[in-house]
Amino acid sequence: MKAAWIHDHPFFIGNDNKVYSQSGVNHDALKRYLAYFDELVVTGRVRETKSTQGMACCSGENIEFCLNTEFTSIVQYYVQRGKLRNPIRKLINCVDCCFIMLPSLLGMIAIDECKKNNKPYIVQIIGCTWDTMWNYGTFGAKFLAPLLFFDMRSHVKQSGYVAYITDEFLQNRYPTLGKKGNGIANVILKSNNIDILTKRQKRIDEKTINEAILVGLIGSLDVSYKGHDIAIKAIADVAANYPNIELHFLGMGNAKRWEKFAQKFDVKSRVIFDGTLSSGDSVMEWFDNLDIYIQPSTSEGHGRSVVEAMSRACPTFASNVGGLADSLRHEYLFSPKEYLALSALIQKAISDKEFARGCAENNFEDSKKYDHKIIEEKRHQFFQMFIQDNNLR
């Protein structure tokens, strides 16, 4: 049996002819579908790159890539949809079923083609197109936001099987008349070890006012919706009372614009760019070396980095957008772009050890619902129902 995985995700071809990804998708994420099917055909966009260093390899046995070289813009989706439709139709005709990620323009075309050809498919909602487009920053994106929102909402509503990475948020934005799976997050956490919490409590208790206070944020430097600007403005406000504050950015991209932005607020020396780290233990160690993690995003599907920080008992604060509110308690959330509210939370965590300890303990406890065994069981039950309903075995 053969399945297709369809999304607008940008992939990169390395000099070794293997396929790579900057974030969100890797070989392990794609390999999970091979537990149910013999082969997986992956489609997405292709982007050029001079180097794949720091990227995740996606290639592997029984995973074939059929990448779309024609897709370049949203306008093309509405004006030249036939140019995109033909390769999707060919792909769908050679597989037994489809796993379609949304938001995704290729995904919505795939849904239309699956319906025309009576091909079984599952929609997996991994984000909100409204939040992404509205907060992208350009007039064109804001103009297209409502059009794409209602387009995606219509496609989801009429789909027979929909898996959501959130517990409530995306379900409310994009309801379905079909069968749904809730809380099937794209987060893989190892079972929590109580030593993690003990070490964090010790770090909080022994932290002195003279030591550097390390605050971190993960996100590509080439996008605006991760809130790098809000983080810098918040740190500039905190620095007035705590001049030993440091802001660490982890992620790929060009740092120059954020260096200039930090210079504007006189905190350039306090903003450190940590580059990239391979997923897994190295990122967990990075969290362990932080005092506070922040995610001031203006758009977020689920917020994997927040969940990972919580699993390390790291005091964590985030904007109340997307699925972030599903993970963090309300007292650790703030309205998007409200950098003074973020600054206040950071300063409270620095000055009030009881608050910081409580945040660490609550986060550690709440992250347990994302244990990989729990998530995989939810995914397994939903996929099995889909397979049995459609006689795919």
mmCIF file of N, CA and C in Angstrom, residues 62-145:
data_model
loop_
_atom_site.group_PDB
_atom_site.id
_atom_site.type_symbol
_atom_site.label_atom_id
_atom_site.label_comp_id
_atom_site.label_asym_id
_atom_site.label_seq_id
_atom_site.Cartn_x
_atom_site.Cartn_y
_atom_site.Cartn_z
ATOM 1 N N ASN A 62 12.049 3.693 1.423
ATOM 2 C CA ASN A 62 10.610 3.647 1.153
ATOM 3 C C ASN A 62 9.934 5.019 1.225
ATOM 4 N N ILE A 63 10.734 6.089 1.205
ATOM 5 C CA ILE A 63 10.187 7.448 1.136
ATOM 6 C C ILE A 63 10.633 8.075 -0.181
ATOM 7 N N GLU A 64 9.665 8.392 -1.019
ATOM 8 C CA GLU A 64 9.941 8.977 -2.339
ATOM 9 C C GLU A 64 9.491 10.437 -2.334
ATOM 10 N N PHE A 65 10.271 11.285 -2.991
ATOM 11 C CA PHE A 65 9.921 12.704 -3.058
ATOM 12 C C PHE A 65 9.518 13.069 -4.481
ATOM 13 N N CYS A 66 8.362 13.694 -4.582
ATOM 14 C CA CYS A 66 7.840 14.161 -5.862
ATOM 15 C C CYS A 66 7.521 15.644 -5.670
ATOM 16 N N LEU A 67 8.563 16.478 -5.688
ATOM 17 C CA LEU A 67 8.440 17.872 -5.278
ATOM 18 C C LEU A 67 7.964 18.761 -6.413
ATOM 19 N N ASN A 68 7.170 19.770 -6.042
ATOM 20 C CA ASN A 68 6.545 20.660 -7.011
ATOM 21 C C ASN A 68 7.464 21.845 -7.301
ATOM 22 N N THR A 69 7.943 21.913 -8.536
ATOM 23 C CA THR A 69 8.841 23.003 -8.917
ATOM 24 C C THR A 69 8.094 24.194 -9.508
ATOM 25 N N GLU A 70 6.784 24.056 -9.692
ATOM 26 C CA GLU A 70 5.992 25.104 -10.343
ATOM 27 C C GLU A 70 5.441 26.127 -9.349
ATOM 28 N N PHE A 71 5.281 25.720 -8.088
ATOM 29 C CA PHE A 71 4.573 26.549 -7.114
ATOM 30 C C PHE A 71 5.479 27.655 -6.580
ATOM 31 N N THR A 72 5.138 28.903 -6.883
ATOM 32 C CA THR A 72 5.974 30.034 -6.465
ATOM 33 C C THR A 72 5.223 31.099 -5.675
ATOM 34 N N SER A 73 3.879 31.167 -5.787
ATOM 35 C CA SER A 73 3.174 32.244 -5.103
ATOM 36 C C SER A 73 1.712 31.898 -4.853
ATOM 37 N N ILE A 74 1.110 32.629 -3.925
ATOM 38 C CA ILE A 74 -0.313 32.461 -3.624
ATOM 39 C C ILE A 74 -1.158 32.904 -4.821
ATOM 40 N N VAL A 75 -0.718 33.951 -5.498
ATOM 41 C CA VAL A 75 -1.451 34.447 -6.664
ATOM 42 C C VAL A 75 -1.573 33.338 -7.709
ATOM 43 N N GLN A 76 -0.491 32.574 -7.874
ATOM 44 C CA GLN A 76 -0.508 31.477 -8.839
ATOM 45 C C GLN A 76 -1.580 30.447 -8.482
ATOM 46 N N TYR A 77 -1.795 30.249 -7.164
ATOM 47 C CA TYR A 77 -2.797 29.294 -6.704
ATOM 48 C C TYR A 77 -4.183 29.665 -7.229
ATOM 49 N N TYR A 78 -4.496 30.950 -7.279
ATOM 50 C CA TYR A 78 -5.815 31.391 -7.719
ATOM 51 C C TYR A 78 -5.882 31.646 -9.237
ATOM 52 N N VAL A 79 -4.759 32.055 -9.843
ATOM 53 C CA VAL A 79 -4.775 32.426 -11.255
ATOM 54 C C VAL A 79 -4.391 31.268 -12.176
ATOM 55 N N GLN A 80 -3.406 30.471 -11.744
ATOM 56 C CA GLN A 80 -2.914 29.375 -12.583
ATOM 57 C C GLN A 80 -3.029 28.038 -11.844
ATOM 58 N N ARG A 81 -4.183 27.798 -11.274
ATOM 59 C CA ARG A 81 -4.341 26.606 -10.445
ATOM 60 C C ARG A 81 -4.146 25.311 -11.248
ATOM 61 N N GLY A 82 -4.477 25.344 -12.525
ATOM 62 C CA GLY A 82 -4.319 24.155 -13.356
ATOM 63 C C GLY A 82 -2.876 23.700 -13.439
ATOM 64 N N LYS A 83 -1.969 24.651 -13.400
ATOM 65 C CA LYS A 83 -0.542 24.347 -13.463
ATOM 66 C C LYS A 83 -0.095 23.556 -12.234
ATOM 67 N N LEU A 84 -0.760 23.799 -11.125
ATOM 68 C CA LEU A 84 -0.452 23.091 -9.882
ATOM 69 C C LEU A 84 -1.277 21.821 -9.748
ATOM 70 N N ARG A 85 -2.464 21.825 -10.358
ATOM 71 C CA ARG A 85 -3.396 20.711 -10.189
ATOM 72 C C ARG A 85 -2.924 19.433 -10.881
ATOM 73 N N ASN A 86 -2.331 19.567 -12.067
ATOM 74 C CA ASN A 86 -1.959 18.378 -12.850
ATOM 75 C C ASN A 86 -0.993 17.448 -12.114
ATOM 76 N N PRO A 87 0.125 17.951 -11.554
ATOM 77 C CA PRO A 87 1.024 17.036 -10.839
ATOM 78 C C PRO A 87 0.391 16.436 -9.586
ATOM 79 N N ILE A 88 -0.504 17.200 -8.923
ATOM 80 C CA ILE A 88 -1.195 16.668 -7.748
ATOM 81 C C ILE A 88 -2.136 15.535 -8.171
ATOM 82 N N ARG A 89 -2.828 15.725 -9.286
ATOM 83 C CA ARG A 89 -3.752 14.693 -9.787
ATOM 84 C C ARG A 89 -2.992 13.413 -10.122
ATOM 85 N N LYS A 90 -1.835 13.556 -10.781
ATOM 86 C CA LYS A 90 -1.021 12.389 -11.127
ATOM 87 C C LYS A 90 -0.558 11.653 -9.881
ATOM 88 N N LEU A 91 -0.165 12.425 -8.877
ATOM 89 C CA LEU A 91 0.295 11.817 -7.623
ATOM 90 C C LEU A 91 -0.829 11.035 -6.956
ATOM 91 N N ILE A 92 -1.999 11.639 -6.865
ATOM 92 C CA ILE A 92 -3.138 11.008 -6.198
ATOM 93 C C ILE A 92 -3.557 9.723 -6.915
ATOM 94 N N ASN A 93 -3.427 9.720 -8.215
ATOM 95 C CA ASN A 93 -3.822 8.534 -8.986
ATOM 96 C C ASN A 93 -2.905 7.334 -8.769
ATOM 97 N N CYS A 94 -1.706 7.567 -8.230
ATOM 98 C CA CYS A 94 -0.762 6.457 -8.058
ATOM 99 C C CYS A 94 -0.595 6.033 -6.600
ATOM 100 N N VAL A 95 -1.459 6.551 -5.698
ATOM 101 C CA VAL A 95 -1.398 6.147 -4.295
ATOM 102 C C VAL A 95 -2.766 5.635 -3.844
ATOM 103 N N ASP A 96 -2.780 5.002 -2.674
ATOM 104 C CA ASP A 96 -4.030 4.448 -2.141
ATOM 105 C C ASP A 96 -4.786 5.441 -1.262
ATOM 106 N N CYS A 97 -4.066 6.381 -0.661
ATOM 107 C CA CYS A 97 -4.717 7.395 0.182
ATOM 108 C C CYS A 97 -3.756 8.556 0.378
ATOM 109 N N CYS A 98 -4.271 9.646 0.973
ATOM 110 C CA CYS A 98 -3.462 10.857 1.147
ATOM 111 C C CYS A 98 -3.540 11.385 2.576
ATOM 112 N N PHE A 99 -2.421 11.891 3.046
ATOM 113 C CA PHE A 99 -2.357 12.640 4.289
ATOM 114 C C PHE A 99 -2.050 14.080 3.913
ATOM 115 N N ILE A 100 -3.008 14.959 4.144
ATOM 116 C CA ILE A 100 -2.932 16.332 3.648
ATOM 117 C C ILE A 100 -2.786 17.311 4.812
ATOM 118 N N MET A 101 -1.674 18.048 4.811
ATOM 119 C CA MET A 101 -1.420 19.025 5.868
ATOM 120 C C MET A 101 -2.032 20.372 5.486
ATOM 121 N N LEU A 102 -2.728 20.990 6.427
ATOM 122 C CA LEU A 102 -3.256 22.344 6.246
ATOM 123 C C LEU A 102 -2.831 23.216 7.427
ATOM 124 N N PRO A 103 -2.544 24.523 7.184
ATOM 125 C CA PRO A 103 -2.734 25.305 5.969
ATOM 126 C C PRO A 103 -1.769 24.859 4.870
ATOM 127 N N SER A 104 -2.280 24.814 3.662
ATOM 128 C CA SER A 104 -1.490 24.397 2.514
ATOM 129 C C SER A 104 -2.294 24.608 1.250
ATOM 130 N N LEU A 105 -1.743 25.361 0.315
ATOM 131 C CA LEU A 105 -2.437 25.584 -0.949
ATOM 132 C C LEU A 105 -2.437 24.306 -1.787
ATOM 133 N N LEU A 106 -1.301 23.613 -1.814
ATOM 134 C CA LEU A 106 -1.252 22.328 -2.505
ATOM 135 C C LEU A 106 -2.223 21.350 -1.842
ATOM 136 N N GLY A 107 -2.354 21.477 -0.516
ATOM 137 C CA GLY A 107 -3.257 20.604 0.227
ATOM 138 C C GLY A 107 -4.709 20.796 -0.157
ATOM 139 N N MET A 108 -5.123 22.048 -0.345
ATOM 140 C CA MET A 108 -6.517 22.293 -0.724
ATOM 141 C C MET A 108 -6.808 21.806 -2.136
ATOM 142 N N ILE A 109 -5.809 21.925 -3.024
ATOM 143 C CA ILE A 109 -5.967 21.348 -4.363
ATOM 144 C C ILE A 109 -6.096 19.834 -4.251
ATOM 145 N N ALA A 110 -5.281 19.231 -3.391
ATOM 146 C CA ALA A 110 -5.314 17.776 -3.212
ATOM 147 C C ALA A 110 -6.657 17.301 -2.679
ATOM 148 N N ILE A 111 -7.252 18.068 -1.764
ATOM 149 C CA ILE A 111 -8.579 17.706 -1.247
ATOM 150 C C ILE A 111 -9.597 17.678 -2.379
ATOM 151 N N ASP A 112 -9.566 18.702 -3.234
ATOM 152 C CA ASP A 112 -10.495 18.743 -4.374
ATOM 153 C C ASP A 112 -10.307 17.532 -5.275
ATOM 154 N N GLU A 113 -9.049 17.178 -5.544
ATOM 155 C CA GLU A 113 -8.766 16.053 -6.434
ATOM 156 C C GLU A 113 -9.141 14.716 -5.787
ATOM 157 N N CYS A 114 -8.917 14.594 -4.479
ATOM 158 C CA CYS A 114 -9.307 13.367 -3.780
ATOM 159 C C CYS A 114 -10.813 13.148 -3.861
ATOM 160 N N LYS A 115 -11.568 14.220 -3.713
ATOM 161 C CA LYS A 115 -13.024 14.115 -3.781
ATOM 162 C C LYS A 115 -13.474 13.702 -5.185
ATOM 163 N N LYS A 116 -12.847 14.296 -6.201
ATOM 164 C CA LYS A 116 -13.218 13.969 -7.578
ATOM 165 C C LYS A 116 -12.931 12.506 -7.904
ATOM 166 N N ASN A 117 -11.868 11.985 -7.320
ATOM 167 C CA ASN A 117 -11.417 10.628 -7.652
ATOM 168 C C ASN A 117 -11.765 9.602 -6.568
ATOM 169 N N ASN A 118 -12.606 10.028 -5.594
ATOM 170 C CA ASN A 118 -13.008 9.126 -4.506
ATOM 171 C C ASN A 118 -11.809 8.477 -3.813
ATOM 172 N N LYS A 119 -10.786 9.292 -3.588
ATOM 173 C CA LYS A 119 -9.569 8.806 -2.935
ATOM 174 C C LYS A 119 -9.645 9.129 -1.446
ATOM 175 N N PRO A 120 -9.475 8.145 -0.567
ATOM 176 C CA PRO A 120 -9.527 8.409 0.879
ATOM 177 C C PRO A 120 -8.411 9.369 1.302
ATOM 178 N N TYR A 121 -8.736 10.272 2.219
ATOM 179 C CA TYR A 121 -7.707 11.205 2.700
ATOM 180 C C TYR A 121 -7.987 11.636 4.141
ATOM 181 N N ILE A 122 -6.926 11.968 4.818
ATOM 182 C CA ILE A 122 -6.990 12.569 6.154
ATOM 183 C C ILE A 122 -6.426 13.975 6.056
ATOM 184 N N VAL A 123 -7.106 14.930 6.669
ATOM 185 C CA VAL A 123 -6.575 16.284 6.800
ATOM 186 C C VAL A 123 -5.926 16.401 8.181
ATOM 187 N N GLN A 124 -4.719 16.923 8.212
ATOM 188 C CA GLN A 124 -4.048 17.178 9.480
ATOM 189 C C GLN A 124 -3.845 18.688 9.623
ATOM 190 N N ILE A 125 -4.552 19.289 10.586
ATOM 191 C CA ILE A 125 -4.497 20.744 10.789
ATOM 192 C C ILE A 125 -3.314 21.069 11.690
ATOM 193 N N ILE A 126 -2.307 21.754 11.123
ATOM 194 C CA ILE A 126 -1.085 22.039 11.876
ATOM 195 C C ILE A 126 -0.883 23.531 12.128
ATOM 196 N N GLY A 127 -1.872 24.362 11.746
ATOM 197 C CA GLY A 127 -1.741 25.787 11.972
ATOM 198 C C GLY A 127 -2.969 26.539 11.508
ATOM 199 N N CYS A 128 -2.933 27.850 11.690
ATOM 200 C CA CYS A 128 -4.061 28.711 11.319
ATOM 201 C C CYS A 128 -3.638 29.663 10.208
ATOM 202 N N THR A 129 -4.260 29.542 9.045
ATOM 203 C CA THR A 129 -3.888 30.382 7.916
ATOM 204 C C THR A 129 -4.220 31.855 8.178
ATOM 205 N N TRP A 130 -5.283 32.125 8.946
ATOM 206 C CA TRP A 130 -5.629 33.518 9.256
ATOM 207 C C TRP A 130 -4.509 34.188 10.040
ATOM 208 N N ASP A 131 -4.067 33.565 11.117
ATOM 209 C CA ASP A 131 -3.015 34.153 11.947
ATOM 210 C C ASP A 131 -1.729 34.345 11.156
ATOM 211 N N THR A 132 -1.386 33.342 10.345
ATOM 212 C CA THR A 132 -0.140 33.415 9.578
ATOM 213 C C THR A 132 -0.174 34.560 8.581
ATOM 214 N N MET A 133 -1.246 34.682 7.824
ATOM 215 C CA MET A 133 -1.324 35.709 6.788
ATOM 216 C C MET A 133 -1.535 37.105 7.371
ATOM 217 N N TRP A 134 -2.430 37.208 8.354
ATOM 218 C CA TRP A 134 -2.744 38.529 8.913
ATOM 219 C C TRP A 134 -1.537 39.148 9.604
ATOM 220 N N ASN A 135 -0.718 38.301 10.221
ATOM 221 C CA ASN A 135 0.442 38.810 10.954
ATOM 222 C C ASN A 135 1.730 38.768 10.139
ATOM 223 N N TYR A 136 1.619 38.442 8.846
ATOM 224 C CA TYR A 136 2.803 38.361 8.004
ATOM 225 C C TYR A 136 3.454 39.722 7.812
ATOM 226 N N GLY A 137 2.603 40.767 7.814
ATOM 227 C CA GLY A 137 3.162 42.111 7.799
ATOM 228 C C GLY A 137 2.894 42.930 6.552
ATOM 229 N N THR A 138 2.644 42.303 5.401
ATOM 230 C CA THR A 138 2.438 43.046 4.168
ATOM 231 C C THR A 138 0.960 43.262 3.917
ATOM 232 N N PHE A 139 0.668 44.299 3.138
ATOM 233 C CA PHE A 139 -0.725 44.594 2.802
ATOM 234 C C PHE A 139 -1.334 43.452 1.996
ATOM 235 N N GLY A 140 -0.534 42.896 1.076
ATOM 236 C CA GLY A 140 -1.039 41.808 0.244
ATOM 237 C C GLY A 140 -1.456 40.594 1.065
ATOM 238 N N ALA A 141 -0.651 40.287 2.084
ATOM 239 C CA ALA A 141 -0.962 39.141 2.939
ATOM 240 C C ALA A 141 -2.252 39.388 3.715
ATOM 241 N N LYS A 142 -2.403 40.591 4.244
ATOM 242 C CA LYS A 142 -3.624 40.919 4.986
ATOM 243 C C LYS A 142 -4.851 40.877 4.071
ATOM 244 N N PHE A 143 -4.669 41.299 2.825
ATOM 245 C CA PHE A 143 -5.772 41.290 1.865
ATOM 246 C C PHE A 143 -6.230 39.856 1.578
ATOM 247 N N LEU A 144 -5.248 38.930 1.496
ATOM 248 C CA LEU A 144 -5.561 37.544 1.176
ATOM 249 C C LEU A 144 -5.995 36.725 2.387
ATOM 250 N N ALA A 145 -5.734 37.240 3.594
ATOM 251 C CA ALA A 145 -6.012 36.476 4.822
ATOM 252 C C ALA A 145 -7.459 35.969 4.897
#
